[in-house]
PDB file of C-alpha atoms in Angstrom:
ATOM      1  CA  MET A   1     -38.328  28.690  28.121  1.00 48.00           C
ATOM      2  CA  LYS A   2     -39.730  31.118  25.605  1.00 47.00           C
ATOM      3  CA  THR A   3     -40.692  29.875  22.120  1.00 46.00           C
ATOM      4  CA  PHE A   4     -37.967  32.060  20.631  1.00 44.00           C
ATOM      5  CA  ASP A   5     -35.339  30.424  22.873  1.00 50.00           C
ATOM      6  CA  ILE A   6     -36.470  26.927  21.906  1.00 43.00           C
ATOM      7  CA  LYS A   7     -36.211  27.765  18.221  1.00 45.00           C
ATOM      8  CA  LEU A   8     -32.753  29.210  18.764  1.00 37.00           C
ATOM      9  CA  LEU A   9     -31.655  26.041  20.582  1.00 36.00           C
ATOM     10  CA  PHE A  10     -32.782  23.795  17.741  1.00 38.00           C
ATOM     11  CA  PHE A  11     -31.099  26.093  15.252  1.00 36.00           C
ATOM     12  CA  LEU A  12     -27.771  25.808  17.093  1.00 34.00           C
ATOM     13  CA  LEU A  13     -28.107  22.045  17.469  1.00 35.00           C
ATOM     14  CA  SER A  14     -28.563  21.728  13.732  1.00 38.00           C
ATOM     15  CA  PHE A  15     -24.898  22.637  13.310  1.00 35.00           C
ATOM     16  CA  LEU A  16     -23.638  19.780  15.460  1.00 35.00           C
ATOM     17  CA  PRO A  17     -22.333  16.704  13.603  1.00 35.00           C
ATOM     18  CA  ILE A  18     -25.010  14.025  13.346  1.00 32.00           C
ATOM     19  CA  SER A  19     -22.574  11.201  12.707  1.00 37.00           C
ATOM     20  CA  LEU A  20     -21.129   9.216  15.600  1.00 38.00           C
ATOM     21  CA  SER A  21     -17.968   7.185  15.738  1.00 43.00           C
ATOM     22  CA  ALA A  22     -18.082   3.674  17.178  1.00 44.00           C
ATOM     23  CA  GLN A  23     -16.444   4.850  20.397  1.00 46.00           C
ATOM     24  CA  ASP A  24     -19.330   7.271  21.079  1.00 49.00           C
ATOM     25  CA  MET A  25     -22.021   4.609  20.858  1.00 48.00           C
ATOM     26  CA  SER A  26     -23.575   2.509  23.600  1.00 53.00           C
ATOM     27  CA  ASN A  27     -23.299  -1.281  23.460  1.00 60.00           C
ATOM     28  CA  PRO A  28     -26.956  -1.726  22.411  1.00 57.00           C
ATOM     29  CA  ALA A  29     -26.403   0.806  19.628  1.00 58.00           C
ATOM     30  CA  LYS A  30     -23.294  -1.058  18.461  1.00 60.00           C
ATOM     31  CA  GLN A  31     -25.255  -4.312  18.374  1.00 62.00           C
ATOM     32  CA  GLN A  32     -28.075  -2.617  16.477  1.00 58.00           C
ATOM     33  CA  ASN A  33     -25.499  -1.390  13.979  1.00 61.00           C
ATOM     34  CA  LEU A  34     -24.437  -4.957  13.288  1.00 62.00           C
ATOM     35  CA  ASP A  35     -27.987  -6.244  13.121  1.00 64.00           C
ATOM     36  CA  ASN A  36     -28.941  -3.523  10.675  1.00 61.00           C
ATOM     37  CA  LEU A  37     -25.845  -4.136   8.572  1.00 66.00           C
ATOM     38  CA  ALA A  38     -26.693  -7.831   8.298  1.00 59.00           C
ATOM     39  CA  LYS A  39     -30.206  -7.189   6.994  1.00 59.00           C
ATOM     40  CA  ASP A  40     -30.544  -7.351   3.226  1.00 51.00           C
ATOM     41  CA  GLY A  41     -31.967  -4.146   1.830  1.00 43.00           C
ATOM     42  CA  TYR A  42     -32.040  -2.400   5.192  1.00 39.00           C
ATOM     43  CA  SER A  43     -32.626   1.306   4.679  1.00 39.00           C
ATOM     44  CA  GLY A  44     -33.542   2.609   8.142  1.00 38.00           C
ATOM     45  CA  MET A  45     -31.655   4.880  10.500  1.00 35.00           C
ATOM     46  CA  VAL A  46     -28.151   3.749  11.441  1.00 40.00           C
ATOM     47  CA  GLN A  47     -25.185   5.267  13.242  1.00 48.00           C
ATOM     48  CA  THR A  48     -23.043   6.396  10.330  1.00 51.00           C
ATOM     49  CA  TYR A  49     -19.351   7.126  10.174  1.00 52.00           C
ATOM     50  CA  ASP A  50     -18.462  10.782   9.938  1.00 53.00           C
ATOM     51  CA  THR A  51     -16.898  12.892   7.212  1.00 59.00           C
ATOM     52  CA  ARG A  52     -14.083  14.307   9.321  1.00 66.00           C
ATOM     53  CA  TYR A  53     -11.552  13.930   6.461  1.00 71.00           C
ATOM     54  CA  GLU A  54     -13.260  16.185   3.956  1.00 70.00           C
ATOM     55  CA  GLY A  55     -10.751  18.816   2.835  1.00 72.00           C
ATOM     56  CA  VAL A  56      -7.734  16.636   3.743  1.00 82.00           C
ATOM     57  CA  LYS A  57      -5.406  15.669   0.877  1.00 87.00           C
ATOM     58  CA  GLY A  58      -4.924  11.970   0.313  1.00 87.00           C
ATOM     59  CA  SER A  59      -6.988   9.239   1.927  1.00 89.00           C
ATOM     60  CA  PRO A  60      -6.971   7.438   5.290  1.00 92.00           C
ATOM     61  CA  TYR A  61      -8.342   4.270   3.678  1.00 92.00           C
ATOM     62  CA  LEU A  62      -6.539   1.159   2.486  1.00 91.00           C
ATOM     63  CA  THR A  63      -8.400   1.171  -0.832  1.00 89.00           C
ATOM     64  CA  LYS A  64      -9.973   3.866  -2.966  1.00 87.00           C
ATOM     65  CA  ASN A  65     -13.196   1.938  -3.539  1.00 88.00           C
ATOM     66  CA  TRP A  66     -15.589  -0.141  -1.464  1.00 89.00           C
ATOM     67  CA  LEU A  67     -14.824  -3.860  -1.717  1.00 90.00           C
ATOM     68  CA  GLU A  68     -17.064  -6.847  -1.196  1.00 90.00           C
ATOM     69  CA  GLY A  69     -16.256  -8.494   2.100  1.00 91.00           C
ATOM     70  CA  LYS A  70     -17.090 -10.720   5.030  1.00 92.00           C
ATOM     71  CA  VAL A  71     -16.840 -10.044   8.773  1.00 94.00           C
ATOM     72  CA  GLU A  72     -16.371 -12.765  11.396  1.00 94.00           C
ATOM     73  CA  LEU A  73     -17.738 -11.679  14.769  1.00 93.00           C
ATOM     74  CA  GLU A  74     -16.463 -12.688  18.192  1.00 89.00           C
ATOM     75  CA  GLU A  75     -19.847 -14.196  19.000  1.00 87.00           C
ATOM     76  CA  GLY A  76     -19.378 -16.730  16.203  1.00 89.00           C
ATOM     77  CA  ARG A  77     -21.646 -15.497  13.432  1.00 89.00           C
ATOM     78  CA  SER A  78     -20.634 -13.871  10.153  1.00 91.00           C
ATOM     79  CA  ILE A  79     -21.843 -10.880   8.184  1.00 91.00           C
ATOM     80  CA  THR A  80     -21.654 -11.513   4.444  1.00 89.00           C
ATOM     81  CA  ASN A  81     -22.695  -9.796   1.208  1.00 86.00           C
ATOM     82  CA  ILE A  82     -21.553  -6.378   2.416  1.00 90.00           C
ATOM     83  CA  GLU A  83     -19.076  -3.801   1.190  1.00 91.00           C
ATOM     84  CA  LEU A  84     -16.122  -2.756   3.331  1.00 93.00           C
ATOM     85  CA  LEU A  85     -13.635   0.064   3.723  1.00 92.00           C
ATOM     86  CA  TYR A  86     -10.700  -0.125   6.132  1.00 94.00           C
ATOM     87  CA  ASN A  87      -9.553   3.142   7.701  1.00 94.00           C
ATOM     88  CA  VAL A  88      -5.822   2.582   8.176  1.00 94.00           C
ATOM     89  CA  TYR A  89      -5.296   5.845  10.068  1.00 93.00           C
ATOM     90  CA  THR A  90      -7.850   5.109  12.815  1.00 93.00           C
ATOM     91  CA  ASP A  91      -7.769   1.296  12.477  1.00 94.00           C
ATOM     92  CA  GLU A  92     -11.547   1.244  11.936  1.00 93.00           C
ATOM     93  CA  LEU A  93     -13.610  -1.081   9.772  1.00 94.00           C
ATOM     94  CA  ILE A  94     -16.549   0.494   7.933  1.00 92.00           C
ATOM     95  CA  GLY A  95     -19.338  -1.452   6.257  1.00 92.00           C
ATOM     96  CA  ARG A  96     -22.409  -0.795   4.177  1.00 90.00           C
ATOM     97  CA  ASN A  97     -25.233  -2.985   2.982  1.00 86.00           C
ATOM     98  CA  LYS A  98     -26.280  -2.884  -0.676  1.00 73.00           C
ATOM     99  CA  GLY A  99     -25.042   0.673  -1.130  1.00 62.00           C
ATOM    100  CA  LYS A 100     -26.911   2.013   1.906  1.00 75.00           C
ATOM    101  CA  LYS A 101     -25.467   4.336   4.541  1.00 81.00           C
ATOM    102  CA  PRO A 102     -22.070   3.214   5.913  1.00 87.00           C
ATOM    103  CA  VAL A 103     -21.576   2.266   9.567  1.00 88.00           C
ATOM    104  CA  VAL A 104     -18.529   1.890  11.776  1.00 88.00           C
ATOM    105  CA  ILE A 105     -18.278  -1.728  12.912  1.00 90.00           C
ATOM    106  CA  ASP A 106     -17.156  -1.768  16.536  1.00 89.00           C
ATOM    107  CA  ARG A 107     -13.724  -3.403  16.832  1.00 89.00           C
ATOM    108  CA  GLY A 108     -14.702  -5.058  20.091  1.00 90.00           C
ATOM    109  CA  MET A 109     -17.223  -7.215  18.250  1.00 91.00           C
ATOM    110  CA  VAL A 110     -14.922  -8.287  15.396  1.00 94.00           C
ATOM    111  CA  ARG A 111     -12.650 -11.318  15.234  1.00 95.00           C
ATOM    112  CA  SER A 112     -11.517 -11.020  11.614  1.00 95.00           C
ATOM    113  CA  PHE A 113     -12.600  -9.782   8.213  1.00 95.00           C
ATOM    114  CA  THR A 114     -11.886 -10.359   4.541  1.00 94.00           C
ATOM    115  CA  MET A 115     -12.113  -7.738   1.830  1.00 91.00           C
ATOM    116  CA  GLY A 116     -11.310  -7.859  -1.856  1.00 83.00           C
ATOM    117  CA  LYS A 117      -9.606 -10.701  -3.658  1.00 66.00           C
ATOM    118  CA  LYS A 118      -7.793 -13.134  -1.406  1.00 57.00           C
ATOM    119  CA  ASP A 119      -5.160 -13.809  -4.080  1.00 55.00           C
ATOM    120  CA  ASN A 120      -4.070 -10.178  -3.999  1.00 50.00           C
ATOM    121  CA  ALA A 121      -1.730  -9.473  -1.104  1.00 51.00           C
ATOM    122  CA  ASN A 122      -2.829  -5.835  -1.011  1.00 50.00           C
ATOM    123  CA  MET A 123      -6.309  -6.864   0.145  1.00 62.00           C
ATOM    124  CA  GLY A 124      -7.259 -10.213   1.655  1.00 82.00           C
ATOM    125  CA  ASP A 125      -7.512 -11.322   5.249  1.00 93.00           C
ATOM    126  CA  PHE A 126      -7.302  -9.285   8.434  1.00 96.00           C
ATOM    127  CA  ILE A 127      -7.355 -10.611  11.987  1.00 95.00           C
ATOM    128  CA  LYS A 128      -7.448  -8.831  15.319  1.00 96.00           C
ATOM    129  CA  VAL A 129      -4.073  -9.251  16.987  1.00 95.00           C
ATOM    130  CA  ASP A 130      -5.741 -10.836  20.045  1.00 93.00           C
ATOM    131  CA  TYR A 131      -6.376 -13.995  18.004  1.00 94.00           C
ATOM    132  CA  LEU A 132      -2.881 -14.491  16.615  1.00 93.00           C
ATOM    133  CA  ASP A 133      -0.708 -17.309  17.915  1.00 88.00           C
ATOM    134  CA  TYR A 134       2.272 -14.974  18.125  1.00 89.00           C
ATOM    135  CA  GLN A 135       3.349 -11.822  19.937  1.00 90.00           C
ATOM    136  CA  LEU A 136       4.051  -9.000  17.476  1.00 93.00           C
ATOM    137  CA  GLU A 137       6.429  -6.299  18.670  1.00 91.00           C
ATOM    138  CA  ASP A 138       5.036  -2.746  18.829  1.00 90.00           C
ATOM    139  CA  VAL A 139       1.496  -3.770  17.860  1.00 93.00           C
ATOM    140  CA  LYS A 140      -1.270  -2.164  19.907  1.00 90.00           C
ATOM    141  CA  GLU A 141      -3.880  -4.184  21.741  1.00 91.00           C
ATOM    142  CA  HIS A 142      -6.936  -5.103  19.614  1.00 93.00           C
ATOM    143  CA  GLN A 143      -5.283  -3.778  16.440  1.00 95.00           C
ATOM    144  CA  TYR A 144      -6.129  -5.264  13.033  1.00 97.00           C
ATOM    145  CA  VAL A 145      -3.263  -7.174  11.419  1.00 96.00           C
ATOM    146  CA  GLN A 146      -3.195  -8.147   7.759  1.00 95.00           C
ATOM    147  CA  GLU A 147      -2.408 -11.806   7.125  1.00 94.00           C
ATOM    148  CA  LEU A 148      -0.480 -11.803   3.857  1.00 94.00           C
ATOM    149  CA  TYR A 149       0.442 -15.486   3.988  1.00 94.00           C
ATOM    150  CA  LYS A 150      -0.138 -18.439   6.292  1.00 93.00           C
ATOM    151  CA  GLY A 151       1.432 -21.850   5.748  1.00 93.00           C
ATOM    152  CA  GLU A 152       4.306 -23.532   7.564  1.00 94.00           C
ATOM    153  CA  THR A 153       5.535 -19.975   7.925  1.00 95.00           C
ATOM    154  CA  ALA A 154       3.526 -16.748   8.085  1.00 95.00           C
ATOM    155  CA  LEU A 155       3.757 -13.152   6.929  1.00 96.00           C
ATOM    156  CA  TYR A 156       1.838 -10.269   8.507  1.00 96.00           C
ATOM    157  CA  ALA A 157       1.589  -6.543   7.865  1.00 96.00           C
ATOM    158  CA  VAL A 158       0.478  -3.827  10.240  1.00 96.00           C
ATOM    159  CA  ASN A 159      -0.683  -1.038   7.946  1.00 95.00           C
ATOM    160  CA  LYS A 160      -0.093   2.619   8.749  1.00 94.00           C
ATOM    161  CA  LYS A 161      -0.890   6.035   7.332  1.00 92.00           C
ATOM    162  CA  LEU A 162       0.391   9.238   8.891  1.00 90.00           C
ATOM    163  CA  LEU A 163      -1.371  12.597   8.920  1.00 89.00           C
ATOM    164  CA  LYS A 164       0.869  15.574   8.215  1.00 86.00           C
ATOM    165  CA  LYS A 165      -0.708  18.732   9.571  1.00 84.00           C
ATOM    166  CA  ALA A 166      -0.799  21.981   7.642  1.00 78.00           C
ATOM    167  CA  ASN A 167       1.942  24.489   8.423  1.00 72.00           C
ATOM    168  CA  TYR A 168       0.920  28.153   8.205  1.00 63.00           C
ATOM    169  CA  GLU A 169       4.064  29.547   9.807  1.00 62.00           C
ATOM    170  CA  GLY A 170       6.387  31.865   7.936  1.00 56.00           C
ATOM    171  CA  ALA A 171       6.030  35.312   6.437  1.00 53.00           C
ATOM    172  CA  TYR A 172       4.725  34.050   3.124  1.00 52.00           C
ATOM    173  CA  SER A 173       3.002  30.873   4.349  1.00 50.00           C
ATOM    174  CA  ALA A 174       5.534  28.777   2.462  1.00 55.00           C
ATOM    175  CA  GLY A 175       4.647  25.678   4.480  1.00 57.00           C
ATOM    176  CA  GLU A 176       2.031  23.025   3.721  1.00 63.00           C
ATOM    177  CA  LYS A 177      -1.399  24.601   3.279  1.00 72.00           C
ATOM    178  CA  TYR A 178      -3.406  21.423   3.765  1.00 78.00           C
ATOM    179  CA  ASP A 179      -3.505  18.464   6.111  1.00 84.00           C
ATOM    180  CA  GLU A 180      -2.349  15.447   4.114  1.00 89.00           C
ATOM    181  CA  PHE A 181      -2.250  11.682   4.594  1.00 90.00           C
ATOM    182  CA  SER A 182       0.925   9.821   3.739  1.00 88.00           C
ATOM    183  CA  ALA A 183       1.114   6.932   1.315  1.00 91.00           C
ATOM    184  CA  LEU A 184       0.473   3.486   2.763  1.00 91.00           C
ATOM    185  CA  GLN A 185       3.242   2.217   5.042  1.00 92.00           C
ATOM    186  CA  ALA A 186       3.578  -0.999   7.016  1.00 94.00           C
ATOM    187  CA  ASP A 187       5.534  -2.906   9.613  1.00 95.00           C
ATOM    188  CA  TYR A 188       6.151  -6.493   8.460  1.00 97.00           C
ATOM    189  CA  TYR A 189       6.462  -9.625  10.571  1.00 97.00           C
ATOM    190  CA  PHE A 190       7.863 -12.961   9.391  1.00 97.00           C
ATOM    191  CA  VAL A 191       7.190 -16.122  11.408  1.00 97.00           C
ATOM    192  CA  ASN A 192       9.509 -19.079  10.769  1.00 95.00           C
ATOM    193  CA  PRO A 193       8.527 -22.768  11.181  1.00 94.00           C
ATOM    194  CA  GLU A 194       9.684 -22.711  14.828  1.00 94.00           C
ATOM    195  CA  GLY A 195       7.252 -19.890  15.608  1.00 94.00           C
ATOM    196  CA  GLU A 196       9.972 -17.265  15.976  1.00 96.00           C
ATOM    197  CA  VAL A 197       8.817 -13.794  14.928  1.00 96.00           C
ATOM    198  CA  TYR A 198      11.052 -11.304  13.115  1.00 97.00           C
ATOM    199  CA  LYS A 199      10.017  -7.732  12.456  1.00 97.00           C
ATOM    200  CA  PHE A 200      11.592  -6.441   9.257  1.00 96.00           C
ATOM    201  CA  LYS A 201      11.604  -3.573   6.780  1.00 95.00           C
ATOM    202  CA  PRO A 202      10.927  -4.148   3.074  1.00 95.00           C
ATOM    203  CA  ASN A 203      14.561  -4.093   1.976  1.00 96.00           C
ATOM    204  CA  LYS A 204      17.012  -6.863   1.164  1.00 96.00           C
ATOM    205  CA  ARG A 205      19.259  -6.463   4.192  1.00 96.00           C
ATOM    206  CA  SER A 206      16.376  -6.595   6.659  1.00 97.00           C
ATOM    207  CA  VAL A 207      14.605  -9.491   4.907  1.00 97.00           C
ATOM    208  CA  VAL A 208      17.760 -11.604   4.686  1.00 96.00           C
ATOM    209  CA  ARG A 209      18.363 -11.026   8.399  1.00 96.00           C
ATOM    210  CA  ALA A 210      14.866 -12.295   9.179  1.00 96.00           C
ATOM    211  CA  MET A 211      15.450 -15.432   7.083  1.00 96.00           C
ATOM    212  CA  LYS A 212      19.058 -15.840   8.192  1.00 95.00           C
ATOM    213  CA  ASP A 213      19.076 -19.653   8.244  1.00 95.00           C
ATOM    214  CA  LYS A 214      18.620 -19.552   4.429  1.00 95.00           C
ATOM    215  CA  LYS A 215      20.571 -16.345   3.937  1.00 95.00           C
ATOM    216  CA  GLU A 216      22.441 -17.269   0.738  1.00 96.00           C
ATOM    217  CA  ALA A 217      19.465 -18.859  -1.009  1.00 96.00           C
ATOM    218  CA  ILE A 218      17.169 -15.948  -0.147  1.00 97.00           C
ATOM    219  CA  SER A 219      19.715 -13.344  -1.283  1.00 97.00           C
ATOM    220  CA  ASN A 220      20.242 -15.116  -4.610  1.00 97.00           C
ATOM    221  CA  TYR A 221      16.511 -15.559  -5.173  1.00 97.00           C
ATOM    222  CA  ILE A 222      15.862 -11.846  -4.692  1.00 97.00           C
ATOM    223  CA  GLU A 223      18.501 -11.043  -7.319  1.00 97.00           C
ATOM    224  CA  VAL A 224      17.567 -13.736  -9.854  1.00 97.00           C
ATOM    225  CA  GLU A 225      13.840 -13.009  -9.696  1.00 97.00           C
ATOM    226  CA  ASN A 226      14.421  -9.246  -9.493  1.00 97.00           C
ATOM    227  CA  LEU A 227      11.975  -9.007  -6.611  1.00 97.00           C
ATOM    228  CA  ASN A 228      10.668  -5.636  -5.541  1.00 97.00           C
ATOM    229  CA  LEU A 229      10.414  -5.967  -1.768  1.00 96.00           C
ATOM    230  CA  ASN A 230       8.121  -2.955  -1.576  1.00 94.00           C
ATOM    231  CA  GLU A 231       5.547  -5.035  -3.455  1.00 93.00           C
ATOM    232  CA  ARG A 232       3.600  -7.297  -1.123  1.00 91.00           C
ATOM    233  CA  ASP A 233       3.023  -9.945  -3.761  1.00 91.00           C
ATOM    234  CA  ASP A 234       6.806 -10.254  -4.136  1.00 95.00           C
ATOM    235  CA  LEU A 235       7.221 -10.558  -0.361  1.00 96.00           C
ATOM    236  CA  VAL A 236       4.693 -13.396  -0.348  1.00 95.00           C
ATOM    237  CA  LYS A 237       6.539 -15.040  -3.232  1.00 96.00           C
ATOM    238  CA  LEU A 238       9.770 -14.834  -1.239  1.00 97.00           C
ATOM    239  CA  VAL A 239       8.224 -16.368   1.886  1.00 97.00           C
ATOM    240  CA  MET A 240       6.837 -19.251  -0.164  1.00 96.00           C
ATOM    241  CA  TYR A 241      10.300 -19.826  -1.643  1.00 97.00           C
ATOM    242  CA  TYR A 242      11.753 -19.859   1.879  1.00 97.00           C
ATOM    243  CA  GLU A 243       9.320 -22.643   2.780  1.00 94.00           C
ATOM    244  CA  ILE A 244      10.494 -24.705  -0.202  1.00 93.00           C
ATOM    245  CA  GLN A 245      14.102 -24.260   0.943  1.00 93.00           C
ATOM    246  CA  GLN A 246      13.150 -25.673   4.344  1.00 86.00           C
ATOM    247  CA  LYS A 247      12.248 -28.980   2.687  1.00 81.00           C
ATOM    248  CA  ASP A 248      15.540 -29.341   0.782  1.00 70.00           C
TER     249      ASP A 248
END
């Protein structure tokens, strides 16, 4: 190949994205990602997550900022003292060490993870659905599920964000001009003391149906406490009250 052709090839390659998603990586590369992430102060080359969402309105992530977290791996060890972001849209966990370059943590190597404050139901604990004791309706294999509460009963959320594509149709382009992510949504699952699972929506009618054996008490409690069932902390509060009613 002529020298000119070689230079042209490298020039064209320079426009290809250098970042790889976890699915594009080999198993040794995925393991190296984890090893690098676990090293304090590591600053070498890693497989970074891409910037495919630049120019899209909204965010695919659960939180705006990186949060301190911990990752439990299937092999039994933990990665601590790292910062995490959770991509709700792609169901991907992203980590970085001491402010270094972020990496996609392969889902196949993760058992569970914790990010942010555990006493805030909007953050907390996540577990891969494979390790739950229950079958959750409409939940995909290997998906991350947020554990909002676990006691004699349990409350889980499967987080979702939708991507609305731009619409350029129409004579005056009156449609949406930008791709845009929706606000955070979720499917909720309540598990009663008998291990029965009820999928519900965050409204009074649906919640009362899920906790039907304490229907009157739950309905009254929602009214008296003026609970906002779109707030996860209030949902947790309601589940804890349900547990107390079980003991009466």
